[in-house]
């Protein structure tokens, strides 16, 4: 994104607590301390990169108050209690300036059923399909090529990126972001096998997504057999995640990419699940549990503690202990062979002494 | 889904073998024994939940014949040989009533090539693209935004959910369901590396999908290098599965979410593959094998038996034995150290005795 | 794909070094030595299948010069220095003949912003959306239903299969192929947790994809927090892969299906990553490393060597050693128990002797 600030505009926006150095030049890019060049703005977010501040070519650097460093000539240091937070504010402003903001139009190539209810200031992009009796609340943005099924509901201020599918009867909360390729409410994987033939079990429930949820690109969340598959308020889900039918996920969880959660499992609040984790069906993961990347969880027992790792998962301590010992296992075999040899030499002699 | 039955309508539909209790009230929702409230219908599918029947607030409960329980006041018990089957019948009826059924229209915003052959009673949604020489058989439903490539064939009574892609020359059987985001017939991953440059190997085969196959959301099935990637009749595939080029999958298999099957592998009939399994290329998995979730299979040997687990996979017995012993491995190291210590104390003495 | 060659046309196209047998018949299909029937063409790509040449029913077979075999009656053997290369040439010709080639039209149902810059001989399919200030270079093919965001750039001769999404400001090189369902430039997964609430970190960087890159169906590549997520020239990525924000991937890499690479990790040149691999964030994988399927890499140390395997990954030697010993671990427990028993019998006696 190309942008252009005069440094004083940036100062007016971020209101630093302290300013050292030259303040009158234009700013046109943003990046890490290493990659930012003259004319750019950078920041120190983690004190371990402190040494990079002195080497940085950035013209303006956002720094923590406690840092005691002076800028080079033609450089400006801006000091904050929380430079990361200041940077976030700047990034939001850049985003707002650079990305075109839709303002409440319905594209003529959208296909909106006459029975659908569309709120105030809703933006609907080209090739969007909104089916019968769907409800789109105020200030929703639906980008190109999305599909909103029959009787689906999208809450206020939510954003659907291009090519999202929300199937019939599913309900999306307020301020939810669905990224491209997300499929909400496809059928759960349920079959009853009769004489070797897999008969489909109808999936007539829906998906209910709470407020302030984000769901990453190409993630799939299946509709319930009946009742609801539920994602709690403030939970953030990464790309290519699979969530099975009748799963309940609590509030404020983080679920990293390519994780799969099998049907009817319940995840508590503030659970953090690493990438490529697999969680079996019909189990409960309590509040506040952390699960390391690529783990599988087939059952949860309280003795596992709050941090799990491994396949199948153990307590983090047990898992790390095993991983440390694993490369020593070949040597353990050798040690046991040696013991056997020593003992076999020893034993007959001992036996002999018995006589 | 909101629906409304008078209980006598439900009785006419399901024809229970025995009825106990009050039969004249409306039914407006469906769910598990615990979550269903007054005015709802529930069922006992698994005898381990028997105790929940007595506590359930559901107004009508579908029960197995052998259950000897009496309903509360204002409650009705309906008895069946197979209450799950009765429930399925009810769910199908609800689905039919609640979901709008398309009846053979072609949406004016569909783009259908003049050379495509379209059967009787075919429903084609908005923004669907049907390319040249494609063949769509009778009673097919193609929902919004699907793409049907040049010379592709869709068999009778199949249903394509929104945003499915079927590439050129691929063939889909009868009564197949493709859920949203499915990609059939993308190129197989084949390159010949010449002097460090990966030269593409053309993929001019196709994908052939048998009758009664279901394929889950965002699953990808690659076209063959030549000839066919094949999915056998009655096989059901979950979401986000990857099936490589020239794979052959037999009949009646179940393949759970996020599993990947590498190129040119052959899977027999009635194989069940858990979630997040990885199967190497160019191997054979015989009929009736079950593979536990998150396993990897790099080769199959008959001594593994019919149930596999682990990474790489072993027989289920060996795998479970290993997983039971795994947390005891740190202790095993301690035990061996102790043995070494004891023996080292013992050995010099023994040696001494030799003198 | 149905095609039809007279054998002499095929000879004119491929120019074999030597021809033995009958050369005047039509060729209408292509396949492996086993599956090809009379009227078809096959090849010997790997000398281990040599015996299948004699049994093959194929009418024409492409063979290496060194093979000393005579064709059956009505069969023709065509000899080449590299029969695989000859076959590739034939397949390309079949592909060109059978697949309809778009020639520089813009479909009337495409939605192209007036400010977008569209090169010469660009094909844009139905329902494609090209947003403001996007740049599409010469000879690009964009198939049905793709979305090209604001200020995105597509380099010359690139091909986008149906339903690809390229978000705002992302840059695609020359001769790139993006397969169906690919999402380029969705937001990176970045949140700052304040009092249990996950506050979104704006993702204002982009994705930059080098020349000659292929990206498989339903793969997702996230935009950078700032600066770029980068895919190097000539790298080939399979289906359903996840690449996090600010990842840098070198040139000439191969990344197999369902692999995930976490944010800010750097992958060198000519790295080969098997299927379902997980790579942690903020690490470096040097040039030329090979990572076995289903491995996880949480850090890379040079002592691991160039070939890694396991979860977490070890050197291939250590991993294979562990996998060979793993089924013997139950027996190791037995051996240690036996040693303990023997020693306990021995020890008291020894102790006794001390007296």
PDB file of N, CA and C in Angstrom, chain B residues 148-155 164-174 176 178 182-189 203-211 213-215 219-232 235 237 241-249, chain C residues 1 217 239:
ATOM      1  N   UNK B 148     -18.997 -25.467 -14.268  1.00  0.00           N
ATOM      2  CA  UNK B 148     -18.967 -26.796 -14.887  1.00  0.00           C
ATOM      3  C   UNK B 148     -18.157 -26.663 -16.172  1.00  0.00           C
ATOM      4  N   UNK B 149     -16.994 -27.329 -16.189  1.00  0.00           N
ATOM      5  CA  UNK B 149     -16.051 -27.132 -17.285  1.00  0.00           C
ATOM      6  C   UNK B 149     -16.487 -27.790 -18.600  1.00  0.00           C
ATOM      7  N   UNK B 150     -15.726 -27.494 -19.613  1.00  0.00           N
ATOM      8  CA  UNK B 150     -15.886 -28.031 -20.961  1.00  0.00           C
ATOM      9  C   UNK B 150     -15.969 -29.566 -20.932  1.00  0.00           C
ATOM     10  N   UNK B 151     -17.015 -30.121 -21.546  1.00  0.00           N
ATOM     11  CA  UNK B 151     -17.194 -31.577 -21.683  1.00  0.00           C
ATOM     12  C   UNK B 151     -17.319 -32.320 -20.351  1.00  0.00           C
ATOM     13  N   UNK B 152     -17.527 -31.612 -19.256  1.00  0.00           N
ATOM     14  CA  UNK B 152     -17.785 -32.296 -17.976  1.00  0.00           C
ATOM     15  C   UNK B 152     -19.187 -32.901 -18.005  1.00  0.00           C
ATOM     16  N   UNK B 153     -19.378 -33.946 -17.188  1.00  0.00           N
ATOM     17  CA  UNK B 153     -20.688 -34.610 -17.134  1.00  0.00           C
ATOM     18  C   UNK B 153     -21.168 -34.705 -15.689  1.00  0.00           C
ATOM     19  N   UNK B 154     -22.423 -34.324 -15.470  1.00  0.00           N
ATOM     20  CA  UNK B 154     -23.019 -34.437 -14.129  1.00  0.00           C
ATOM     21  C   UNK B 154     -24.192 -35.416 -14.250  1.00  0.00           C
ATOM     22  N   UNK B 155     -24.159 -36.517 -13.486  1.00  0.00           N
ATOM     23  CA  UNK B 155     -25.177 -37.553 -13.578  1.00  0.00           C
ATOM     24  C   UNK B 155     -26.492 -37.145 -12.942  1.00  0.00           C
ATOM     25  N   UNK B 164     -19.128 -24.676  -6.254  1.00  0.00           N
ATOM     26  CA  UNK B 164     -18.388 -25.890  -6.605  1.00  0.00           C
ATOM     27  C   UNK B 164     -17.739 -25.691  -7.970  1.00  0.00           C
ATOM     28  N   UNK B 165     -16.538 -26.258  -8.150  1.00  0.00           N
ATOM     29  CA  UNK B 165     -15.863 -26.226  -9.452  1.00  0.00           C
ATOM     30  C   UNK B 165     -15.667 -27.659  -9.953  1.00  0.00           C
ATOM     31  N   UNK B 166     -16.181 -27.965 -11.134  1.00  0.00           N
ATOM     32  CA  UNK B 166     -15.927 -29.252 -11.793  1.00  0.00           C
ATOM     33  C   UNK B 166     -15.206 -28.928 -13.101  1.00  0.00           C
ATOM     34  N   UNK B 167     -13.932 -29.289 -13.174  1.00  0.00           N
ATOM     35  CA  UNK B 167     -13.129 -28.867 -14.333  1.00  0.00           C
ATOM     36  C   UNK B 167     -13.413 -29.750 -15.564  1.00  0.00           C
ATOM     37  N   UNK B 168     -12.826 -29.332 -16.690  1.00  0.00           N
ATOM     38  CA  UNK B 168     -13.043 -29.957 -17.996  1.00  0.00           C
ATOM     39  C   UNK B 168     -12.960 -31.483 -17.951  1.00  0.00           C
ATOM     40  N   UNK B 169     -13.875 -32.132 -18.624  1.00  0.00           N
ATOM     41  CA  UNK B 169     -13.829 -33.584 -18.888  1.00  0.00           C
ATOM     42  C   UNK B 169     -14.105 -34.463 -17.660  1.00  0.00           C
ATOM     43  N   UNK B 170     -14.321 -33.881 -16.482  1.00  0.00           N
ATOM     44  CA  UNK B 170     -14.585 -34.723 -15.303  1.00  0.00           C
ATOM     45  C   UNK B 170     -16.007 -35.260 -15.356  1.00  0.00           C
ATOM     46  N   UNK B 171     -16.193 -36.441 -14.728  1.00  0.00           N
ATOM     47  CA  UNK B 171     -17.486 -37.119 -14.804  1.00  0.00           C
ATOM     48  C   UNK B 171     -17.998 -37.438 -13.404  1.00  0.00           C
ATOM     49  N   UNK B 172     -19.195 -36.944 -13.122  1.00  0.00           N
ATOM     50  CA  UNK B 172     -19.815 -37.101 -11.807  1.00  0.00           C
ATOM     51  C   UNK B 172     -21.010 -38.042 -11.988  1.00  0.00           C
ATOM     52  N   UNK B 173     -21.152 -39.038 -11.106  1.00  0.00           N
ATOM     53  CA  UNK B 173     -22.206 -40.044 -11.230  1.00  0.00           C
ATOM     54  C   UNK B 173     -23.589 -39.538 -10.841  1.00  0.00           C
ATOM     55  N   UNK B 174     -24.459 -40.498 -10.556  1.00  0.00           N
ATOM     56  CA  UNK B 174     -25.843 -40.205 -10.171  1.00  0.00           C
ATOM     57  C   UNK B 174     -25.944 -40.007  -8.661  1.00  0.00           C
ATOM     58  N   UNK B 176     -24.998 -37.868  -6.677  1.00  0.00           N
ATOM     59  CA  UNK B 176     -23.789 -37.384  -5.997  1.00  0.00           C
ATOM     60  C   UNK B 176     -24.099 -36.021  -5.366  1.00  0.00           C
ATOM     61  N   UNK B 178     -22.019 -32.688  -4.067  1.00  0.00           N
ATOM     62  CA  UNK B 178     -20.750 -31.961  -3.908  1.00  0.00           C
ATOM     63  C   UNK B 178     -21.054 -30.722  -3.069  1.00  0.00           C
ATOM     64  N   UNK B 182     -15.961 -27.375  -3.156  1.00  0.00           N
ATOM     65  CA  UNK B 182     -15.286 -28.569  -3.692  1.00  0.00           C
ATOM     66  C   UNK B 182     -14.668 -28.231  -5.049  1.00  0.00           C
ATOM     67  N   UNK B 183     -13.423 -28.717  -5.255  1.00  0.00           N
ATOM     68  CA  UNK B 183     -12.745 -28.535  -6.541  1.00  0.00           C
ATOM     69  C   UNK B 183     -12.454 -29.920  -7.129  1.00  0.00           C
ATOM     70  N   UNK B 184     -13.123 -30.265  -8.187  1.00  0.00           N
ATOM     71  CA  UNK B 184     -12.931 -31.559  -8.842  1.00  0.00           C
ATOM     72  C   UNK B 184     -12.130 -31.337 -10.126  1.00  0.00           C
ATOM     73  N   UNK B 185     -10.973 -31.994 -10.217  1.00  0.00           N
ATOM     74  CA  UNK B 185     -10.259 -31.984 -11.492  1.00  0.00           C
ATOM     75  C   UNK B 185      -9.270 -30.862 -11.683  1.00  0.00           C
ATOM     76  N   UNK B 186      -8.795 -30.286 -10.576  1.00  0.00           N
ATOM     77  CA  UNK B 186      -7.648 -29.382 -10.675  1.00  0.00           C
ATOM     78  C   UNK B 186      -6.443 -30.253 -11.061  1.00  0.00           C
ATOM     79  N   UNK B 187      -5.400 -29.644 -11.582  1.00  0.00           N
ATOM     80  CA  UNK B 187      -4.248 -30.430 -12.044  1.00  0.00           C
ATOM     81  C   UNK B 187      -3.571 -31.198 -10.916  1.00  0.00           C
ATOM     82  N   UNK B 188      -3.175 -32.446 -11.190  1.00  0.00           N
ATOM     83  CA  UNK B 188      -2.313 -33.180 -10.276  1.00  0.00           C
ATOM     84  C   UNK B 188      -0.978 -32.467 -10.127  1.00  0.00           C
ATOM     85  N   UNK B 189      -0.303 -32.730  -9.004  1.00  0.00           N
ATOM     86  CA  UNK B 189       0.969 -32.070  -8.686  1.00  0.00           C
ATOM     87  C   UNK B 189       2.091 -32.908  -9.282  1.00  0.00           C
ATOM     88  N   UNK B 203      -1.353 -32.672 -17.190  1.00  0.00           N
ATOM     89  CA  UNK B 203      -2.282 -33.576 -16.509  1.00  0.00           C
ATOM     90  C   UNK B 203      -3.526 -33.655 -17.388  1.00  0.00           C
ATOM     91  N   UNK B 204      -3.555 -34.640 -18.295  1.00  0.00           N
ATOM     92  CA  UNK B 204      -4.632 -34.664 -19.285  1.00  0.00           C
ATOM     93  C   UNK B 204      -5.672 -35.743 -19.011  1.00  0.00           C
ATOM     94  N   UNK B 205      -5.588 -36.404 -17.858  1.00  0.00           N
ATOM     95  CA  UNK B 205      -6.652 -37.325 -17.471  1.00  0.00           C
ATOM     96  C   UNK B 205      -7.822 -36.552 -16.856  1.00  0.00           C
ATOM     97  N   UNK B 206      -8.706 -37.290 -16.177  1.00  0.00           N
ATOM     98  CA  UNK B 206      -9.832 -36.614 -15.544  1.00  0.00           C
ATOM     99  C   UNK B 206     -10.121 -37.214 -14.171  1.00  0.00           C
ATOM    100  N   UNK B 207     -11.244 -36.842 -13.595  1.00  0.00           N
ATOM    101  CA  UNK B 207     -11.729 -37.444 -12.348  1.00  0.00           C
ATOM    102  C   UNK B 207     -13.057 -38.108 -12.677  1.00  0.00           C
ATOM    103  N   UNK B 208     -13.245 -39.337 -12.205  1.00  0.00           N
ATOM    104  CA  UNK B 208     -14.511 -40.045 -12.403  1.00  0.00           C
ATOM    105  C   UNK B 208     -15.073 -40.393 -11.028  1.00  0.00           C
ATOM    106  N   UNK B 209     -16.244 -39.856 -10.728  1.00  0.00           N
ATOM    107  CA  UNK B 209     -16.861 -40.046  -9.414  1.00  0.00           C
ATOM    108  C   UNK B 209     -18.097 -40.915  -9.576  1.00  0.00           C
ATOM    109  N   UNK B 210     -18.136 -42.023  -8.820  1.00  0.00           N
ATOM    110  CA  UNK B 210     -19.228 -42.987  -8.927  1.00  0.00           C
ATOM    111  C   UNK B 210     -20.545 -42.474  -8.355  1.00  0.00           C
ATOM    112  N   UNK B 211     -21.561 -43.315  -8.422  1.00  0.00           N
ATOM    113  CA  UNK B 211     -22.889 -42.950  -7.929  1.00  0.00           C
ATOM    114  C   UNK B 211     -22.899 -42.857  -6.402  1.00  0.00           C
ATOM    115  N   UNK B 213     -21.945 -40.822  -4.224  1.00  0.00           N
ATOM    116  CA  UNK B 213     -20.790 -40.288  -3.495  1.00  0.00           C
ATOM    117  C   UNK B 213     -21.153 -38.913  -2.932  1.00  0.00           C
ATOM    118  N   UNK B 214     -20.704 -38.623  -1.700  1.00  0.00           N
ATOM    119  CA  UNK B 214     -20.793 -37.265  -1.152  1.00  0.00           C
ATOM    120  C   UNK B 214     -19.373 -36.743  -0.951  1.00  0.00           C
ATOM    121  N   UNK B 215     -19.158 -35.475  -1.249  1.00  0.00           N
ATOM    122  CA  UNK B 215     -17.825 -34.877  -1.082  1.00  0.00           C
ATOM    123  C   UNK B 215     -17.969 -33.566  -0.333  1.00  0.00           C
ATOM    124  N   UNK B 219     -13.074 -29.693  -0.218  1.00  0.00           N
ATOM    125  CA  UNK B 219     -12.234 -30.841  -0.564  1.00  0.00           C
ATOM    126  C   UNK B 219     -11.754 -30.701  -2.014  1.00  0.00           C
ATOM    127  N   UNK B 220     -10.526 -31.200  -2.269  1.00  0.00           N
ATOM    128  CA  UNK B 220      -9.948 -31.099  -3.619  1.00  0.00           C
ATOM    129  C   UNK B 220      -9.588 -32.496  -4.138  1.00  0.00           C
ATOM    130  N   UNK B 221      -9.996 -32.796  -5.359  1.00  0.00           N
ATOM    131  CA  UNK B 221      -9.672 -34.078  -5.986  1.00  0.00           C
ATOM    132  C   UNK B 221      -9.027 -33.787  -7.337  1.00  0.00           C
ATOM    133  N   UNK B 222      -7.756 -34.178  -7.459  1.00  0.00           N
ATOM    134  CA  UNK B 222      -6.983 -33.797  -8.650  1.00  0.00           C
ATOM    135  C   UNK B 222      -7.240 -34.721  -9.840  1.00  0.00           C
ATOM    136  N   UNK B 223      -7.181 -34.151 -11.041  1.00  0.00           N
ATOM    137  CA  UNK B 223      -7.320 -34.922 -12.271  1.00  0.00           C
ATOM    138  C   UNK B 223      -6.065 -35.769 -12.469  1.00  0.00           C
ATOM    139  N   UNK B 224      -6.200 -36.864 -13.193  1.00  0.00           N
ATOM    140  CA  UNK B 224      -5.110 -37.795 -13.449  1.00  0.00           C
ATOM    141  C   UNK B 224      -4.117 -37.224 -14.454  1.00  0.00           C
ATOM    142  N   UNK B 225      -2.890 -37.739 -14.374  1.00  0.00           N
ATOM    143  CA  UNK B 225      -1.884 -37.403 -15.392  1.00  0.00           C
ATOM    144  C   UNK B 225      -2.409 -37.834 -16.756  1.00  0.00           C
ATOM    145  N   UNK B 226      -2.757 -39.105 -16.906  1.00  0.00           N
ATOM    146  CA  UNK B 226      -3.733 -39.502 -17.928  1.00  0.00           C
ATOM    147  C   UNK B 226      -4.623 -40.554 -17.302  1.00  0.00           C
ATOM    148  N   UNK B 227      -5.558 -41.092 -18.014  1.00  0.00           N
ATOM    149  CA  UNK B 227      -6.631 -41.941 -17.476  1.00  0.00           C
ATOM    150  C   UNK B 227      -7.360 -41.223 -16.335  1.00  0.00           C
ATOM    151  N   UNK B 228      -7.640 -41.889 -15.190  1.00  0.00           N
ATOM    152  CA  UNK B 228      -8.614 -41.343 -14.259  1.00  0.00           C
ATOM    153  C   UNK B 228      -8.181 -41.378 -12.796  1.00  0.00           C
ATOM    154  N   UNK B 229      -8.545 -40.356 -12.073  1.00  0.00           N
ATOM    155  CA  UNK B 229      -8.628 -40.428 -10.616  1.00  0.00           C
ATOM    156  C   UNK B 229     -10.055 -40.895 -10.337  1.00  0.00           C
ATOM    157  N   UNK B 230     -10.207 -41.960  -9.517  1.00  0.00           N
ATOM    158  CA  UNK B 230     -11.542 -42.585  -9.388  1.00  0.00           C
ATOM    159  C   UNK B 230     -12.014 -42.650  -7.943  1.00  0.00           C
ATOM    160  N   UNK B 231     -13.273 -42.296  -7.734  1.00  0.00           N
ATOM    161  CA  UNK B 231     -13.909 -42.437  -6.422  1.00  0.00           C
ATOM    162  C   UNK B 231     -15.065 -43.417  -6.612  1.00  0.00           C
ATOM    163  N   UNK B 232     -15.050 -44.528  -5.855  1.00  0.00           N
ATOM    164  CA  UNK B 232     -16.034 -45.593  -6.050  1.00  0.00           C
ATOM    165  C   UNK B 232     -17.412 -45.260  -5.491  1.00  0.00           C
ATOM    166  N   UNK B 235     -19.007 -44.045  -1.717  1.00  0.00           N
ATOM    167  CA  UNK B 235     -17.972 -43.518  -0.810  1.00  0.00           C
ATOM    168  C   UNK B 235     -18.351 -42.111  -0.360  1.00  0.00           C
ATOM    169  N   UNK B 237     -16.907 -38.648   1.533  1.00  0.00           N
ATOM    170  CA  UNK B 237     -15.675 -37.920   1.837  1.00  0.00           C
ATOM    171  C   UNK B 237     -16.050 -36.631   2.564  1.00  0.00           C
ATOM    172  N   UNK B 241     -10.467 -32.510   2.457  1.00  0.00           N
ATOM    173  CA  UNK B 241      -9.665 -33.689   2.119  1.00  0.00           C
ATOM    174  C   UNK B 241      -8.935 -33.413   0.804  1.00  0.00           C
ATOM    175  N   UNK B 242      -7.718 -33.964   0.683  1.00  0.00           N
ATOM    176  CA  UNK B 242      -6.949 -33.829  -0.564  1.00  0.00           C
ATOM    177  C   UNK B 242      -6.750 -35.220  -1.164  1.00  0.00           C
ATOM    178  N   UNK B 243      -7.142 -35.382  -2.410  1.00  0.00           N
ATOM    179  CA  UNK B 243      -6.944 -36.661  -3.101  1.00  0.00           C
ATOM    180  C   UNK B 243      -6.129 -36.395  -4.362  1.00  0.00           C
ATOM    181  N   UNK B 244      -4.944 -37.014  -4.410  1.00  0.00           N
ATOM    182  CA  UNK B 244      -3.982 -36.745  -5.476  1.00  0.00           C
ATOM    183  C   UNK B 244      -4.348 -37.393  -6.800  1.00  0.00           C
ATOM    184  N   UNK B 245      -3.558 -37.073  -7.818  1.00  0.00           N
ATOM    185  CA  UNK B 245      -3.843 -37.580  -9.173  1.00  0.00           C
ATOM    186  C   UNK B 245      -3.641 -39.089  -9.252  1.00  0.00           C
ATOM    187  N   UNK B 246      -4.501 -39.718 -10.034  1.00  0.00           N
ATOM    188  CA  UNK B 246      -4.435 -41.163 -10.306  1.00  0.00           C
ATOM    189  C   UNK B 246      -4.689 -42.036  -9.076  1.00  0.00           C
ATOM    190  N   UNK B 247      -5.225 -41.447  -8.026  1.00  0.00           N
ATOM    191  CA  UNK B 247      -5.680 -42.258  -6.887  1.00  0.00           C
ATOM    192  C   UNK B 247      -6.939 -43.017  -7.305  1.00  0.00           C
ATOM    193  N   UNK B 248      -7.086 -44.251  -6.814  1.00  0.00           N
ATOM    194  CA  UNK B 248      -8.330 -45.007  -6.982  1.00  0.00           C
ATOM    195  C   UNK B 248      -8.872 -45.340  -5.603  1.00  0.00           C
ATOM    196  N   UNK B 249     -10.085 -44.910  -5.336  1.00  0.00           N
ATOM    197  CA  UNK B 249     -10.737 -45.226  -4.063  1.00  0.00           C
ATOM    198  C   UNK B 249     -11.918 -46.133  -4.355  1.00  0.00           C
TER     199      UNK B 249
ATOM    200  N   UNK C   1     -10.189 -37.048 -22.086  1.00  0.00           N
ATOM    201  CA  UNK C   1     -10.155 -36.235 -23.304  1.00  0.00           C
ATOM    202  C   UNK C   1     -10.129 -37.142 -24.526  1.00  0.00           C
ATOM    203  N   UNK C 217      -5.078 -25.962  -5.672  1.00  0.00           N
ATOM    204  CA  UNK C 217      -6.469 -25.669  -5.329  1.00  0.00           C
ATOM    205  C   UNK C 217      -6.674 -25.459  -3.828  1.00  0.00           C
ATOM    206  N   UNK C 239      -2.102 -28.423  -3.213  1.00  0.00           N
ATOM    207  CA  UNK C 239      -3.429 -28.040  -2.723  1.00  0.00           C
ATOM    208  C   UNK C 239      -3.479 -27.878  -1.200  1.00  0.00           C
TER     209      UNK C 239
END
